[in-house]
Short mmCIF file of C-alpha atoms in Angstrom, two decimals:
data_model
loop_
_atom_site.label_atom_id
_atom_site.label_comp_id
_atom_site.label_asym_id
_atom_site.label_seq_id
_atom_site.Cartn_x
_atom_site.Cartn_y
_atom_site.Cartn_z
CA MET T 1 27.43 -17.41 22.19
CA ASP T 2 25.12 -15.40 19.89
CA THR T 3 26.07 -16.60 16.34
CA PRO T 4 24.44 -14.85 13.36
CA ARG T 5 22.30 -18.02 12.85
CA ASN T 6 21.11 -18.10 16.39
CA VAL T 7 20.28 -14.46 16.42
CA VAL T 8 18.07 -14.67 13.28
CA LEU T 9 16.30 -17.76 14.56
CA GLN T 10 15.71 -16.10 17.95
CA PHE T 11 14.42 -13.02 16.29
CA TYR T 12 11.90 -14.94 13.98
CA TYR T 13 10.67 -16.78 17.08
CA VAL T 14 9.96 -13.44 18.73
CA ILE T 15 8.30 -12.10 15.56
CA PHE T 16 6.18 -15.23 15.32
CA ILE T 17 4.81 -14.97 18.79
CA ILE T 18 4.20 -11.17 18.45
CA SER T 19 2.55 -11.43 14.92
CA LYS T 20 0.41 -14.28 16.26
CA TYR T 21 -0.69 -12.18 19.20
CA ASP T 22 -1.41 -9.23 17.01
CA ILE T 23 -3.96 -11.28 14.99
CA ILE T 24 -5.44 -12.76 18.21
CA ILE T 25 -5.91 -9.29 19.63
CA LEU T 26 -7.65 -8.19 16.56
CA TYR T 27 -10.06 -11.13 16.77
CA LEU T 28 -10.71 -10.80 20.51
CA ILE T 29 -11.45 -7.05 20.05
CA THR T 30 -13.82 -7.56 17.08
CA ASN T 31 -15.72 -10.29 19.19
CA TYR T 32 -16.25 -7.63 21.91
CA PHE T 33 -18.55 -5.91 19.61
CA LYS T 34 -20.49 -9.13 18.72
CA ARG T 35 -23.64 -7.93 20.44
CA LYS T 36 -23.59 -4.44 19.11
CA LYS T 37 -25.85 -3.08 16.40
CA ALA T 38 -25.88 -4.32 12.77
CA LEU T 39 -23.68 -1.25 11.62
CA ILE T 40 -20.89 -2.16 13.98
CA LEU T 41 -20.97 -5.82 12.91
CA LEU T 42 -20.73 -4.66 9.11
CA ILE T 43 -17.73 -2.57 10.11
CA ARG T 44 -16.25 -5.42 11.99
CA LYS T 45 -16.38 -7.66 8.73
CA ASP T 46 -14.91 -4.88 6.59
CA ILE T 47 -12.03 -4.46 9.02
CA LEU T 48 -11.20 -8.06 9.42
CA LYS T 49 -11.21 -8.48 5.80
CA LEU T 50 -8.75 -5.59 5.22
CA ALA T 51 -6.91 -5.47 8.36
CA ILE T 52 -5.62 -9.08 8.94
CA PRO T 53 -3.78 -9.24 5.47
CA ILE T 54 -2.34 -5.80 6.28
CA VAL T 55 -1.17 -6.87 9.67
CA ILE T 56 0.74 -9.82 8.14
CA GLU T 57 1.97 -7.53 5.19
CA GLN T 58 3.23 -4.85 7.64
CA THR T 59 4.93 -7.36 9.73
CA PHE T 60 7.00 -8.31 6.73
CA VAL T 61 7.44 -4.69 5.67
CA MET T 62 8.81 -4.06 9.17
CA LEU T 63 11.00 -7.21 8.86
CA LEU T 64 12.54 -5.97 5.63
CA GLY T 65 14.37 -3.10 7.37
CA VAL T 66 14.54 -4.54 10.86
CA CYS T 67 16.33 -7.75 10.01
CA ASN T 68 19.19 -5.81 8.13
CA THR T 69 19.38 -3.56 11.11
CA MET T 70 19.66 -6.42 13.56
CA MET T 71 22.20 -8.28 11.50
CA ALA T 72 24.26 -5.26 11.01
CA GLY T 73 24.14 -4.64 14.72
CA HIS T 74 26.21 -7.76 15.23
CA ILE T 75 28.88 -6.26 13.03
CA GLY T 76 29.12 -3.33 15.43
CA PRO T 77 27.42 -0.27 16.74
CA GLU T 78 28.93 1.84 13.86
CA ALA T 79 26.97 -0.33 11.30
CA VAL T 80 23.57 -0.07 13.06
CA SER T 81 24.10 3.73 13.67
CA ALA T 82 24.85 4.25 9.97
CA ILE T 83 21.70 2.40 8.91
CA GLY T 84 19.64 4.36 11.30
CA MET T 85 21.04 7.80 9.99
CA VAL T 86 20.63 6.77 6.43
CA ASP T 87 17.06 5.53 6.86
CA THR T 88 16.16 8.92 8.36
CA ILE T 89 17.43 10.60 5.05
CA ASN T 90 15.66 7.88 2.99
CA ASN T 91 12.34 8.33 4.74
CA LEU T 92 12.45 12.10 4.13
CA PHE T 93 12.97 11.85 0.43
CA ILE T 94 10.77 8.64 -0.09
CA SER T 95 7.95 10.65 1.43
CA PHE T 96 7.71 12.74 -1.76
CA PHE T 97 6.35 9.72 -3.84
CA ALA T 98 4.87 7.73 -0.82
CA ALA T 99 2.39 10.60 -0.58
CA LEU T 100 1.57 9.83 -4.26
CA SER T 101 0.58 6.31 -3.09
CA VAL T 102 -1.82 8.02 -0.50
CA GLY T 103 -3.21 10.10 -3.41
CA ALA T 104 -3.70 6.96 -5.55
CA THR T 105 -5.31 5.09 -2.69
CA VAL T 106 -7.77 7.79 -1.88
CA VAL T 107 -8.69 8.42 -5.46
CA VAL T 108 -9.13 4.83 -6.40
CA ALA T 109 -10.98 4.10 -3.16
CA GLN T 110 -13.57 6.82 -3.87
CA GLN T 111 -13.88 5.79 -7.50
CA ILE T 112 -14.45 2.17 -6.45
CA GLY T 113 -17.14 3.56 -4.00
CA GLN T 114 -18.74 5.27 -7.00
CA ASP T 115 -18.44 2.03 -9.15
CA LEU T 116 -16.12 3.82 -11.59
CA TYR T 117 -13.89 0.88 -12.40
CA LYS T 118 -12.66 2.22 -15.82
CA LYS T 119 -11.57 5.45 -14.19
CA ALA T 120 -9.79 3.42 -11.32
CA ASN T 121 -7.69 1.67 -13.93
CA GLU T 122 -6.75 4.78 -15.65
CA THR T 123 -5.92 6.33 -12.35
CA ALA T 124 -3.57 3.38 -11.63
CA VAL T 125 -1.60 4.18 -14.85
CA GLN T 126 -1.40 7.88 -14.22
CA ALA T 127 -0.18 7.39 -10.61
CA ILE T 128 2.45 4.83 -11.52
CA VAL T 129 4.04 6.94 -14.18
CA SER T 130 3.97 10.00 -12.02
CA GLY T 131 5.69 8.08 -9.13
CA PHE T 132 8.36 6.81 -11.46
CA ILE T 133 9.07 10.29 -12.82
CA VAL T 134 9.23 11.98 -9.40
CA SER T 135 11.30 9.15 -7.81
CA SER T 136 13.79 9.28 -10.75
CA ILE T 137 14.37 12.96 -10.26
CA ILE T 138 14.86 12.61 -6.48
CA THR T 139 17.36 9.75 -7.15
CA LEU T 140 19.46 11.91 -9.52
CA PHE T 141 19.39 14.77 -7.21
CA LEU T 142 20.57 12.88 -4.21
CA TRP T 143 23.23 11.05 -6.08
CA CYS T 144 24.84 14.40 -6.95
CA PHE T 145 24.91 15.50 -3.37
CA ARG T 146 25.16 12.30 -1.44
CA ILE T 147 28.56 12.76 0.19
CA PRO T 148 27.95 16.56 1.15
CA LEU T 149 24.66 15.55 2.56
CA ILE T 150 26.25 13.10 5.03
CA ASN T 151 29.02 15.49 6.01
CA ILE T 152 26.64 18.31 6.61
CA LEU T 153 23.90 16.43 8.54
CA TYR T 154 26.18 14.11 10.49
CA GLY T 155 29.57 15.71 10.51
CA SER T 156 29.92 15.32 14.23
CA ALA T 157 29.61 11.42 13.97
CA GLU T 158 32.57 9.09 14.06
CA GLU T 159 34.47 8.70 10.72
CA LEU T 160 33.64 4.95 10.59
CA VAL T 161 29.94 5.71 11.08
CA LYS T 162 30.00 8.45 8.35
CA SER T 163 31.90 6.06 6.01
CA ASN T 164 29.30 3.26 6.55
CA ALA T 165 26.53 5.78 6.05
CA LYS T 166 27.84 6.97 2.67
CA LEU T 167 28.19 3.43 1.33
CA TYR T 168 24.75 2.47 2.50
CA LEU T 169 23.14 5.60 1.08
CA GLU T 170 24.86 5.00 -2.26
CA PHE T 171 23.21 1.48 -2.73
CA THR T 172 19.72 2.44 -1.39
CA LEU T 173 19.44 5.45 -3.48
CA PHE T 174 19.04 3.40 -6.67
CA THR T 175 16.04 1.58 -5.18
CA TYR T 176 13.98 4.79 -4.97
CA PRO T 177 12.08 4.28 -8.27
CA PHE T 178 11.26 0.69 -7.48
CA ILE T 179 9.95 1.71 -4.02
CA ALA T 180 7.89 4.33 -5.63
CA ILE T 181 6.24 1.80 -8.10
CA GLU T 182 5.84 -0.79 -5.43
CA GLN T 183 4.17 1.62 -2.89
CA ILE T 184 1.90 3.14 -5.33
CA SER T 185 0.77 -0.28 -6.76
CA ASN T 186 0.07 -1.53 -3.30
CA GLY T 187 -1.91 1.67 -2.49
CA ILE T 188 -3.88 1.15 -5.81
CA LEU T 189 -4.74 -2.38 -4.76
CA ARG T 190 -5.70 -1.48 -1.18
CA GLY T 191 -7.92 1.29 -2.55
CA CYS T 192 -9.78 -1.63 -4.30
CA GLY T 193 -9.98 -3.53 -1.21
CA ASP T 194 -7.40 -6.06 -2.13
CA THR T 195 -4.96 -6.31 0.68
CA LYS T 196 -3.95 -9.99 0.15
CA THR T 197 -1.90 -9.42 -2.93
CA PRO T 198 0.41 -6.84 -1.29
CA MET T 199 0.79 -9.13 1.77
CA TYR T 200 1.84 -12.14 -0.47
CA ILE T 201 4.45 -9.99 -2.39
CA THR T 202 5.83 -8.48 0.77
CA MET T 203 6.33 -11.84 2.36
CA PHE T 204 8.15 -13.04 -0.73
CA MET T 205 10.34 -9.97 -0.69
CA ASN T 206 11.16 -10.47 2.93
CA VAL T 207 12.26 -14.06 2.34
CA ILE T 208 14.64 -12.87 -0.40
CA ASN T 209 15.91 -10.13 1.76
CA ILE T 210 16.66 -12.45 4.86
CA VAL T 211 18.32 -15.17 2.78
CA LEU T 212 20.50 -12.63 0.76
CA GLY T 213 21.09 -10.49 3.87
CA TYR T 214 22.39 -13.41 5.92
CA ILE T 215 24.65 -14.58 3.05
CA LEU T 216 25.92 -11.19 2.04
CA ILE T 217 26.43 -9.59 5.49
CA TYR T 218 28.10 -12.56 7.25
CA GLY T 219 29.48 -14.50 4.14
CA LEU T 220 28.95 -18.08 3.16
CA GLY T 221 31.33 -20.56 1.61
CA ILE T 222 33.12 -18.80 -1.18
CA ILE T 223 31.06 -15.56 -0.78
CA PRO T 224 32.91 -13.10 1.53
CA SER T 225 31.42 -11.11 4.28
CA LEU T 226 30.32 -7.70 2.81
CA GLY T 227 29.12 -6.22 6.06
CA ILE T 228 27.02 -3.10 5.51
CA MET T 229 27.40 -3.31 1.83
CA GLY T 230 25.65 -6.83 1.86
CA ALA T 231 22.89 -5.33 3.89
CA SER T 232 22.21 -2.67 1.31
CA LEU T 233 22.54 -5.11 -1.68
CA ALA T 234 20.09 -7.54 -0.05
CA ILE T 235 17.42 -5.12 0.52
CA ALA T 236 17.95 -3.55 -2.96
CA ILE T 237 17.53 -6.80 -4.67
CA ALA T 238 14.45 -7.73 -2.72
CA ARG T 239 12.69 -4.44 -3.67
CA ILE T 240 13.63 -4.80 -7.28
CA ILE T 241 12.16 -8.29 -7.29
CA GLY T 242 8.98 -7.16 -5.41
CA THR T 243 8.51 -4.36 -8.01
CA LEU T 244 8.59 -6.77 -10.88
CA ILE T 245 6.26 -9.08 -9.23
CA ILE T 246 3.47 -6.48 -8.49
CA GLY T 247 4.06 -4.95 -12.03
CA PHE T 248 3.16 -8.57 -13.46
CA VAL T 249 0.19 -8.68 -11.08
CA LEU T 250 -1.27 -5.35 -12.33
CA PHE T 251 -0.68 -6.28 -16.01
CA ARG T 252 -2.13 -9.75 -15.58
CA GLY T 253 -5.08 -8.21 -13.71
CA SER T 254 -6.74 -8.38 -10.27
CA LYS T 255 -10.40 -8.53 -9.50
CA VAL T 256 -10.75 -4.75 -10.20
CA ILE T 257 -7.60 -3.30 -11.61
CA LYS T 258 -5.99 -4.52 -15.01
CA ILE T 259 -3.57 -2.34 -16.68
CA LYS T 260 -3.64 -3.04 -20.40
CA LYS T 261 -0.91 -0.81 -21.52
CA ILE T 262 1.17 2.24 -20.34
CA PHE T 263 2.80 3.32 -23.63
CA PRO T 264 2.10 5.43 -25.62
CA PHE T 265 1.44 7.41 -22.31
CA LYS T 266 -0.53 10.58 -22.30
CA PHE T 267 -1.05 12.56 -19.07
CA ASN T 268 -4.69 12.98 -18.03
CA PHE T 269 -4.54 16.27 -16.11
CA LYS T 270 -7.92 15.81 -14.56
CA ILE T 271 -6.79 12.60 -12.90
CA GLN T 272 -3.35 13.98 -11.99
CA LYS T 273 -5.03 16.87 -10.39
CA SER T 274 -7.17 14.67 -8.25
CA ILE T 275 -4.16 12.52 -7.29
CA PHE T 276 -1.96 15.54 -6.50
CA ASN T 277 -4.59 17.48 -4.72
CA ILE T 278 -4.43 14.65 -2.16
CA GLY T 279 -0.75 13.83 -2.84
CA ILE T 280 0.75 17.27 -2.56
CA PRO T 281 -0.54 18.02 0.98
CA ALA T 282 0.19 14.61 2.03
CA SER T 283 3.72 14.93 0.58
CA VAL T 284 4.27 18.24 2.33
CA GLU T 285 3.04 16.76 5.57
CA GLN T 286 5.49 13.76 5.21
CA VAL T 287 8.28 16.12 4.34
CA ILE T 288 7.53 18.24 7.28
CA PHE T 289 7.31 15.17 9.48
CA ASN T 290 10.41 13.34 8.25
CA ALA T 291 12.41 16.66 7.98
CA GLY T 292 11.69 17.19 11.81
CA LYS T 293 12.88 13.65 12.36
CA LEU T 294 15.96 14.32 10.57
CA ILE T 295 16.59 17.41 12.84
CA VAL T 296 16.00 15.22 15.76
CA GLN T 297 18.48 12.65 14.42
CA ILE T 298 20.96 15.41 14.21
CA PHE T 299 20.49 16.15 17.98
CA ILE T 300 21.07 12.48 18.75
CA VAL T 301 24.24 12.37 16.63
CA THR T 302 25.78 14.94 19.11
CA MET T 303 25.03 12.50 21.94
CA GLY T 304 27.41 9.78 20.83
CA THR T 305 27.43 6.43 19.07
CA SER T 306 25.70 4.51 21.87
CA SER T 307 22.76 6.89 21.90
CA ILE T 308 22.52 6.76 18.02
CA ALA T 309 22.56 2.97 18.14
CA ALA T 310 20.01 2.71 21.08
CA ASN T 311 17.71 5.18 19.23
CA SER T 312 17.87 3.11 16.02
CA ILE T 313 17.28 -0.10 17.92
CA ALA T 314 14.35 1.24 19.83
CA MET T 315 12.79 2.78 16.83
CA SER T 316 13.34 -0.51 14.84
CA ILE T 317 11.45 -2.43 17.67
CA SER T 318 8.74 0.21 17.96
CA GLN T 319 7.88 -0.70 14.20
CA ILE T 320 7.19 -4.31 15.59
CA ILE T 321 4.96 -2.91 18.18
CA ASN T 322 3.08 -0.63 15.85
CA VAL T 323 2.29 -3.28 13.20
CA PRO T 324 -1.51 -3.45 14.16
CA GLY T 325 -1.67 0.34 14.36
CA THR T 326 -0.14 0.74 10.97
CA ALA T 327 -2.46 -1.84 9.54
CA LEU T 328 -5.43 -0.03 10.74
CA CYS T 329 -4.11 3.29 9.41
CA LEU T 330 -4.06 1.75 5.97
CA ALA T 331 -7.47 0.19 6.50
CA ALA T 332 -8.71 3.53 7.66
CA THR T 333 -7.53 5.24 4.49
CA THR T 334 -9.27 2.71 2.18
CA LEU T 335 -12.62 2.22 4.18
CA VAL T 336 -13.13 5.99 4.82
CA GLY T 337 -12.41 6.70 1.18
CA GLN T 338 -14.93 4.13 -0.02
CA HIS T 339 -17.65 5.39 2.33
CA ILE T 340 -17.11 8.95 1.16
CA GLY T 341 -17.36 7.74 -2.51
CA ARG T 342 -20.67 6.25 -1.64
CA ASP T 343 -21.88 9.52 0.12
CA ASP T 344 -22.06 7.44 3.33
CA VAL T 345 -20.91 10.24 5.70
CA LYS T 346 -22.32 8.45 8.73
CA GLY T 347 -20.56 5.23 7.95
CA ALA T 348 -17.20 6.98 7.41
CA LYS T 349 -17.34 8.61 10.77
CA GLU T 350 -18.54 5.51 12.58
CA THR T 351 -15.82 3.42 10.95
CA LEU T 352 -13.05 5.83 11.85
CA ILE T 353 -14.22 6.01 15.50
CA TYR T 354 -14.34 2.17 15.65
CA LEU T 355 -10.71 1.93 14.04
CA VAL T 356 -9.32 4.25 16.70
CA LYS T 357 -10.88 2.12 19.48
CA PHE T 358 -9.55 -0.97 17.77
CA ALA T 359 -6.07 0.49 17.49
CA THR T 360 -5.92 1.67 21.03
CA PHE T 361 -6.90 -1.66 22.47
CA SER T 362 -4.28 -3.42 20.30
CA LEU T 363 -1.35 -1.22 20.88
CA VAL T 364 -1.88 -0.79 24.59
CA SER T 365 -2.18 -4.74 24.97
CA ILE T 366 0.99 -5.19 22.95
CA GLY T 367 2.76 -2.31 24.79
CA ILE T 368 2.21 -3.91 28.09
CA ILE T 369 3.90 -7.04 26.87
CA PHE T 370 6.91 -5.02 25.74
CA ILE T 371 7.41 -3.31 29.12
CA PHE T 372 8.59 -6.84 30.26
CA ILE T 373 10.24 -8.10 27.10
CA GLY T 374 11.82 -4.96 25.72
CA ARG T 375 15.33 -5.68 27.13
CA PHE T 376 15.34 -9.17 25.77
CA VAL T 377 14.30 -8.08 22.15
CA SER T 378 17.00 -5.20 22.39
CA SER T 379 19.57 -7.77 23.30
CA LEU T 380 19.00 -9.48 19.85
CA TYR T 381 20.32 -6.41 18.05
CA THR T 382 23.59 -5.91 19.99
CA ASN T 383 25.78 -7.30 22.71
CA VAL T 384 26.70 -3.83 24.22
CA PRO T 385 25.04 -3.70 27.71
CA GLU T 386 24.93 0.23 27.64
CA ILE T 387 23.11 0.18 24.33
CA ILE T 388 20.69 -2.55 25.40
CA ASP T 389 19.86 -0.82 28.62
CA LEU T 390 19.13 2.48 27.03
CA SER T 391 17.03 0.82 24.26
CA ALA T 392 15.00 -1.00 26.92
CA MET T 393 14.25 2.24 28.82
CA LEU T 394 13.07 3.92 25.57
CA LEU T 395 10.85 1.08 24.88
CA ARG T 396 9.24 1.23 28.38
CA TRP T 397 8.40 4.91 27.93
CA ASN T 398 7.20 4.17 24.44
CA SER T 399 4.85 1.38 25.76
CA VAL T 400 3.12 3.83 28.07
CA ALA T 401 2.82 6.61 25.47
CA LEU T 402 1.14 4.13 22.87
CA LEU T 403 -2.19 5.19 24.40
CA ALA T 404 -1.86 8.40 22.32
CA TRP T 405 -0.66 6.79 19.05
CA PRO T 406 -4.12 5.96 17.57
CA ILE T 407 -5.53 9.25 17.76
CA SER T 408 -2.44 10.84 16.31
CA PHE T 409 -2.05 8.37 13.33
CA VAL T 410 -5.28 6.38 12.68
CA LEU T 411 -7.35 9.52 12.84
CA SER T 412 -4.87 11.15 10.28
CA ALA T 413 -5.17 8.23 8.03
CA GLY T 414 -8.98 8.34 8.08
CA LEU T 415 -8.99 12.11 7.45
CA LYS T 416 -6.72 11.51 4.37
CA GLY T 417 -9.04 8.91 3.20
CA ALA T 418 -11.80 11.61 3.15
CA GLY T 419 -9.45 13.82 1.25
CA ASP T 420 -8.71 16.24 4.17
CA THR T 421 -5.02 16.34 3.62
CA ARG T 422 -4.57 20.01 4.01
CA TYR T 423 -5.55 19.83 7.67
CA THR T 424 -3.22 16.85 8.44
CA MET T 425 -0.44 18.81 6.85
CA PHE T 426 -1.10 21.74 9.17
CA THR T 427 -1.21 19.57 12.26
CA ALA T 428 1.89 17.80 11.20
CA PHE T 429 3.80 21.19 11.19
CA ILE T 430 2.43 22.24 14.57
CA GLY T 431 3.20 18.95 16.25
CA MET T 432 6.61 18.37 14.77
CA TRP T 433 8.15 21.74 14.71
CA ILE T 434 6.61 23.55 17.60
CA PHE T 435 6.50 20.60 19.99
CA ARG T 436 8.62 17.61 19.14
CA ILE T 437 11.67 19.55 18.04
CA ALA T 438 11.48 22.39 20.40
CA ILE T 439 10.63 20.28 23.48
CA GLY T 440 13.00 17.61 22.27
CA TYR T 441 15.89 19.98 22.14
CA PHE T 442 15.04 21.63 25.43
CA LEU T 443 14.86 18.45 27.26
CA GLY T 444 17.54 16.37 25.39
CA ILE T 445 20.18 19.04 24.95
CA ILE T 446 19.55 21.97 27.19
CA LEU T 447 18.51 19.91 30.17
CA ASN T 448 20.90 17.16 29.14
CA ILE T 449 18.38 14.32 29.64
CA GLY T 450 19.74 12.79 26.39
CA VAL T 451 17.95 10.69 23.96
CA LEU T 452 15.10 10.18 26.38
CA GLY T 453 14.30 13.85 26.24
CA ILE T 454 14.05 13.50 22.48
CA TRP T 455 11.56 10.74 22.85
CA ILE T 456 9.37 12.66 25.39
CA GLY T 457 9.12 15.48 22.81
CA MET T 458 7.85 12.89 20.28
CA PHE T 459 5.26 11.72 22.66
CA ILE T 460 3.98 15.28 23.32
CA ASP T 461 3.88 15.69 19.47
CA TRP T 462 1.46 12.62 19.43
CA ILE T 463 -0.78 14.10 22.03
CA VAL T 464 -1.05 17.56 20.55
CA ARG T 465 -1.93 16.25 16.99
CA GLY T 466 -4.18 13.78 18.57
CA ILE T 467 -6.14 16.47 20.19
CA MET T 468 -6.24 18.48 16.85
CA TYR T 469 -7.52 15.55 14.94
CA LEU T 470 -10.28 14.78 17.62
CA ILE T 471 -11.45 18.38 17.26
CA ARG T 472 -11.57 17.93 13.51
CA LEU T 473 -13.46 14.63 13.69
CA HIS T 474 -16.28 16.15 15.65
CA GLY T 475 -16.76 18.80 13.09
CA THR T 476 -18.12 18.47 9.42
CA LYS T 477 -15.30 20.12 7.33
CA TRP T 478 -13.41 16.91 6.81
CA LEU T 479 -16.50 15.28 5.10
CA LYS T 480 -16.44 17.86 2.32
CA TYR T 481 -13.70 16.64 0.01
CA LYS T 482 -15.37 14.05 -2.09
CA ILE T 483 -13.66 13.47 -5.52
CA THR T 484 -16.19 13.77 -8.38
CA ASP T 485 -15.95 12.33 -11.81
#
């Protein structure tokens, strides 16, 4: 019988194997280029230095949400469905200040490339304060409309699912300012080339989340089982502690960044303009993207609890598969930004092309494995055969479509590192609203293919955006957005 303890242990065994395989894949691919020219070897060294800590960090970032989803899944399909629904809302609004992290990363990376270390420190303070203000406003706004929001978006869901969703949203709302500070601070450190510190902090956050999640969700001794409330409390406490730690790191000082004081704070409008010139288009892009995902989630809600749960589980597992790709996206933003800061246009382009190849080999290799183990991993989330089968089917399709993922996401991250965020915003609108939503609705609802039709629309979106990014890459316009002092 799958007790909570056995489920968690099985899951961590799977994650250990996959994470180990991710790093081995990165190593083997880089050694493939051993006999290439010196430029490629230099890029390989930079990528390994940045990417391996990010792979580990992103594994634990993924675990932060995935483990709660998995443990909640053994409470019942209503709980895992509610978490998936609320996370769609969270991702939409978090994107407002997550984009500020992109702005901070790009500006700091280009400043470091120009050896403007004092400016980079000032940018860090300006970005963190802006992120706190924006996230606090969003939190207050959502708190006022939290119940109508669930009823309007997910009115067709079962009452128990909606009740769980409202509870989970209420607790996660108040973590927004902490998420903003943590994400922006991590982005600043990555912009400096420091990927190890975010890795260690994220690992520690995950340990806290897992221990508290296990205790609060299932209960232990005199502590009662809190179910979905326990899941929300665990992740909230972990995020708060993580934010406090990274704040301590920035004030203590890293190799490049050291915040001496925040107050009395004075807005530096030139720096704010640089951050928001990158951040606003990136924010709009993320809002477009996540709003589209919210619309798609509404389509799935009409298909029933089994489809909602299967979609949530498959999306959760896809985060595991995408860890190397996500790591290389973050590396692309930093490396391209630093090359642009040094006026090394050739290096920026060569690096980005290399990263796309790197990500393609990594994701396709891992995708092949998940064609065979997708059903087993899905079974760790739930005992319902119908949901397991549907999740496994979605994962098989996803494994094939991963070939298009790097050109859609890694190229986009590299273009953002160069400051070309308006183009990525435009392509996000085209891919999401003209292709993913329209095709997903046609296949999933009109032709009654169900949740698979929604996913096929997503894959077509990847392909369309990837083609548009390839066209941009082979031009020169994306290389003209250097941030000057």
